[in-house]
């Protein structure tokens, strides 16, 4: 069984996520890889602590993929997200999309990561030398 | 009726627990469960505009009715990605 929608405490491998995709008829695969930044909103970040609602989050990833398929033009979607403590530079999220053509692949990948940030029940605590805060802004 | 309430992130830290059971009157809604949370854990500020809810692991609005043994999740502003 393929694991298209995954929440994991293990390090993410973007190539492994992209390799899950059905590529029958695909002319394009677009992968988005989110990394932990060393700076955020003027603060030095030492690490991020991700928390999720694990029993719900994979269903939300599937819902996002269903929304993408309803828009049409895409062959397959996979979304993996990390939880736990991440160091600067580590991968927090991978979204991969296959499609016949590049334009719907780019659009769907963008839609998926934007939608994930909007509705996925995931939170992050930003640790810096000044202390730790739960991030609540929605870029 | 008794429902299980799940708390996350800042709410979980303020409450000192990630889950608890709330005893609510028949006819109670998700918003009533949220009010119960804020009354039970005064460190959690009631912020109706920026708090979302899930009922049995599906997003719902505050007026969704509750049933015995439901799982209600109080979702502070999310920050995945």
CSV table of C-alpha atoms in Angstrom, one decimal:
chain,number,residue,atom,x,y,z
A,1,UNK,CA,0.0,0.0,0.0
A,2,UNK,CA,1.3,3.4,-0.9
A,3,UNK,CA,1.5,6.1,1.7
A,4,UNK,CA,0.5,9.3,0.0
A,5,UNK,CA,-0.7,11.2,3.1
A,6,UNK,CA,1.7,10.8,6.0
A,7,UNK,CA,2.5,12.5,9.3
A,8,UNK,CA,5.8,11.2,10.7
A,9,UNK,CA,8.5,11.9,13.3
A,10,UNK,CA,11.1,10.4,10.9
A,11,UNK,CA,13.2,12.6,8.6
A,12,UNK,CA,11.5,13.3,5.2
A,13,UNK,CA,13.1,12.4,1.8
A,14,UNK,CA,11.6,14.5,-1.0
A,15,UNK,CA,12.7,12.0,-3.7
A,16,UNK,CA,10.9,9.1,-1.8
A,17,UNK,CA,7.7,11.2,-1.6
A,18,UNK,CA,7.9,12.0,-5.4
A,19,UNK,CA,8.5,8.4,-6.1
A,20,UNK,CA,5.1,7.4,-4.7
A,21,UNK,CA,3.3,9.3,-7.5
A,22,UNK,CA,1.4,7.6,-10.2
A,23,UNK,CA,3.2,8.9,-13.4
A,24,UNK,CA,1.1,7.2,-16.0
A,25,UNK,CA,0.6,9.9,-18.6
A,26,UNK,CA,2.6,12.4,-16.5
A,27,UNK,CA,4.7,15.0,-18.4
A,28,UNK,CA,5.5,17.0,-15.2
A,29,UNK,CA,6.3,16.3,-11.5
A,30,UNK,CA,6.5,19.3,-9.2
A,31,UNK,CA,7.8,18.9,-5.7
A,32,UNK,CA,7.7,21.5,-2.9
A,33,UNK,CA,10.1,21.0,0.0
A,34,UNK,CA,9.7,23.2,3.1
A,35,UNK,CA,12.8,23.7,5.3
A,36,UNK,CA,13.3,25.1,8.8
A,37,UNK,CA,14.7,28.6,8.4
A,38,UNK,CA,17.5,30.0,10.6
A,39,UNK,CA,15.6,33.4,10.9
A,40,UNK,CA,11.9,34.1,11.3
A,41,UNK,CA,10.2,37.5,11.9
A,42,UNK,CA,13.5,39.1,13.0
A,43,UNK,CA,14.4,36.4,15.4
A,44,UNK,CA,17.2,33.8,15.3
A,45,UNK,CA,15.6,30.3,15.2
A,46,UNK,CA,17.4,27.5,17.0
A,47,UNK,CA,14.8,24.8,16.4
A,48,UNK,CA,11.1,24.2,15.7
A,49,UNK,CA,8.8,22.0,17.6
A,50,UNK,CA,5.9,20.7,15.4
A,51,UNK,CA,2.7,19.3,17.0
A,52,UNK,CA,-0.3,17.9,15.2
A,53,UNK,CA,-3.7,16.3,15.7
A,54,UNK,CA,-2.4,13.0,14.4
A,55,UNK,CA,-5.8,11.2,14.1
A,56,UNK,CA,-7.1,14.0,11.9
A,57,UNK,CA,-4.2,15.4,9.9
A,58,UNK,CA,-3.9,12.6,7.3
A,59,UNK,CA,-7.6,12.9,6.5
A,60,UNK,CA,-7.1,16.7,5.9
A,61,UNK,CA,-4.2,16.0,3.5
A,62,UNK,CA,-6.5,13.6,1.6
A,63,UNK,CA,-9.2,16.3,1.6
A,64,UNK,CA,-6.7,18.7,0.1
A,65,UNK,CA,-5.9,16.1,-2.6
A,66,UNK,CA,-9.6,15.6,-3.3
A,67,UNK,CA,-10.0,19.4,-3.7
A,68,UNK,CA,-7.1,19.3,-6.2
A,69,UNK,CA,-8.6,16.4,-8.2
A,70,UNK,CA,-12.0,18.2,-8.3
A,71,UNK,CA,-10.2,21.1,-10.0
A,72,UNK,CA,-8.9,18.7,-12.6
A,73,UNK,CA,-5.8,18.4,-14.7
A,74,UNK,CA,-3.7,16.5,-12.1
A,75,UNK,CA,-2.8,12.8,-12.0
A,76,UNK,CA,-1.6,12.2,-8.4
A,77,UNK,CA,-0.8,14.1,-5.2
A,78,UNK,CA,1.3,13.1,-2.1
A,79,UNK,CA,1.8,15.1,1.1
A,80,UNK,CA,4.1,14.2,3.9
A,81,UNK,CA,4.7,16.4,7.1
A,82,UNK,CA,7.1,16.0,9.9
A,83,UNK,CA,6.3,16.3,13.7
A,84,UNK,CA,8.5,16.6,16.7
A,85,UNK,CA,11.7,18.7,17.1
A,86,UNK,CA,13.4,19.9,13.9
A,87,UNK,CA,16.7,21.6,13.6
A,88,UNK,CA,17.5,24.5,11.2
A,89,UNK,CA,17.8,23.2,7.6
A,90,UNK,CA,15.7,20.0,8.2
A,91,UNK,CA,12.7,19.3,5.9
A,92,UNK,CA,9.3,19.9,7.6
A,93,UNK,CA,7.0,19.2,4.6
A,94,UNK,CA,7.0,17.7,1.2
A,95,UNK,CA,4.3,18.1,-1.4
A,96,UNK,CA,4.6,16.3,-4.7
A,97,UNK,CA,2.2,16.4,-7.7
A,98,UNK,CA,2.2,14.7,-11.1
A,99,UNK,CA,0.3,16.0,-14.1
A,100,UNK,CA,0.2,15.7,-17.8
A,101,UNK,CA,1.5,19.3,-18.1
A,102,UNK,CA,3.6,21.7,-16.0
A,103,UNK,CA,1.1,24.4,-15.5
A,104,UNK,CA,-1.5,22.3,-13.6
A,105,UNK,CA,1.3,20.6,-11.7
A,106,UNK,CA,2.7,23.9,-10.5
A,107,UNK,CA,-0.8,25.3,-9.7
A,108,UNK,CA,-1.7,22.1,-7.7
A,109,UNK,CA,1.5,22.1,-5.8
A,110,UNK,CA,1.0,25.7,-4.8
A,111,UNK,CA,-2.6,25.1,-3.9
A,112,UNK,CA,-1.7,22.1,-1.7
A,113,UNK,CA,1.0,23.9,0.4
A,114,UNK,CA,-1.2,27.0,0.7
A,115,UNK,CA,-4.2,25.0,1.8
A,116,UNK,CA,-2.1,22.9,4.2
A,117,UNK,CA,-1.0,26.0,5.9
A,118,UNK,CA,-4.6,27.2,6.1
A,119,UNK,CA,-6.4,24.1,7.4
A,120,UNK,CA,-4.1,21.3,8.5
A,121,UNK,CA,-4.2,20.8,12.3
A,122,UNK,CA,-0.5,21.3,12.8
A,123,UNK,CA,1.2,23.8,15.1
A,124,UNK,CA,4.8,24.9,15.5
A,125,UNK,CA,6.7,26.4,18.4
A,126,UNK,CA,9.6,28.5,17.4
A,127,UNK,CA,12.6,28.3,19.7
A,128,UNK,CA,15.1,31.2,19.8
A,129,UNK,CA,17.7,32.6,22.2
A,130,UNK,CA,14.9,34.9,23.5
A,131,UNK,CA,12.5,32.1,24.4
A,132,UNK,CA,9.9,30.0,22.6
A,133,UNK,CA,6.6,31.1,21.1
A,134,UNK,CA,3.8,29.3,19.3
A,135,UNK,CA,3.6,30.7,15.7
A,136,UNK,CA,0.2,32.1,14.9
A,137,UNK,CA,0.6,34.2,11.8
A,138,UNK,CA,-0.7,32.9,8.5
A,139,UNK,CA,1.6,33.9,5.6
B,1,UNK,CA,-23.6,14.1,28.2
B,2,UNK,CA,-19.9,13.5,28.4
B,3,UNK,CA,-17.6,14.4,25.5
B,4,UNK,CA,-13.8,14.1,25.1
B,5,UNK,CA,-12.0,17.4,24.5
B,6,UNK,CA,-8.7,17.5,22.8
B,7,UNK,CA,-6.3,20.5,23.3
B,8,UNK,CA,-3.2,21.4,21.3
B,9,UNK,CA,-0.2,23.7,21.3
B,10,UNK,CA,-0.7,26.8,23.5
B,11,UNK,CA,-4.0,25.5,24.8
B,12,UNK,CA,-2.5,22.2,25.8
B,13,UNK,CA,0.3,24.0,27.6
B,14,UNK,CA,-2.0,26.4,29.4
B,15,UNK,CA,-4.3,23.6,30.5
B,16,UNK,CA,-1.5,21.3,31.4
B,17,UNK,CA,-3.3,18.4,29.6
B,18,UNK,CA,-3.9,17.3,26.1
B,19,UNK,CA,-7.3,15.7,26.7
B,20,UNK,CA,-10.1,15.8,29.3
B,21,UNK,CA,-13.8,14.9,29.6
B,22,UNK,CA,-16.4,17.6,29.8
B,23,UNK,CA,-19.8,17.0,31.2
B,24,UNK,CA,-22.3,19.2,29.2
B,25,UNK,CA,-26.1,19.5,29.2
B,26,UNK,CA,-28.1,17.8,26.4
B,27,UNK,CA,-28.4,20.1,23.4
B,28,UNK,CA,-24.9,21.5,23.9
B,29,UNK,CA,-22.9,22.7,20.9
B,30,UNK,CA,-19.2,22.8,20.0
B,31,UNK,CA,-19.1,26.4,21.1
B,32,UNK,CA,-20.5,25.3,24.5
B,33,UNK,CA,-17.6,22.8,24.8
B,34,UNK,CA,-15.2,25.7,24.0
B,35,UNK,CA,-16.7,27.9,26.7
B,36,UNK,CA,-16.4,24.9,29.1
B,37,UNK,CA,-12.7,24.7,28.2
B,38,UNK,CA,-12.1,28.4,28.9
B,39,UNK,CA,-14.0,28.2,32.2
B,40,UNK,CA,-12.2,25.1,33.3
B,41,UNK,CA,-8.7,26.4,32.3
B,42,UNK,CA,-8.6,30.2,33.0
B,43,UNK,CA,-5.2,30.5,31.3
B,44,UNK,CA,-6.9,29.8,28.0
B,45,UNK,CA,-8.2,33.1,26.6
B,46,UNK,CA,-11.5,32.9,24.7
B,47,UNK,CA,-10.8,34.0,21.2
B,48,UNK,CA,-13.9,33.1,19.1
B,49,UNK,CA,-12.6,34.7,15.9
B,50,UNK,CA,-9.3,32.8,15.6
B,51,UNK,CA,-10.2,29.4,17.1
B,52,UNK,CA,-11.4,26.6,14.8
B,53,UNK,CA,-13.1,23.3,15.8
B,54,UNK,CA,-13.3,19.7,14.8
B,55,UNK,CA,-15.9,17.2,15.8
B,56,UNK,CA,-14.9,13.6,15.5
B,57,UNK,CA,-11.9,14.6,13.4
B,58,UNK,CA,-13.8,16.7,10.9
B,59,UNK,CA,-13.8,20.5,10.7
B,60,UNK,CA,-17.1,22.0,12.0
B,61,UNK,CA,-18.5,25.4,13.0
B,62,UNK,CA,-19.2,26.3,16.6
B,63,UNK,CA,-23.0,25.7,16.2
B,64,UNK,CA,-22.5,22.0,15.5
B,65,UNK,CA,-24.5,19.9,18.0
B,66,UNK,CA,-22.8,17.4,20.3
B,67,UNK,CA,-23.7,13.8,21.2
B,68,UNK,CA,-22.6,11.5,24.0
B,69,UNK,CA,-19.0,10.3,23.6
B,70,UNK,CA,-18.1,12.8,20.8
B,71,UNK,CA,-14.5,14.0,20.4
B,72,UNK,CA,-14.3,17.8,20.2
B,73,UNK,CA,-11.0,19.4,19.2
B,74,UNK,CA,-10.2,23.0,20.0
B,75,UNK,CA,-7.9,24.2,17.2
B,76,UNK,CA,-5.8,27.4,17.8
B,77,UNK,CA,-4.5,29.1,14.7
B,78,UNK,CA,-2.6,26.5,12.7
B,79,UNK,CA,1.0,26.9,11.5
B,80,UNK,CA,1.9,23.9,9.4
B,81,UNK,CA,4.4,23.8,6.6
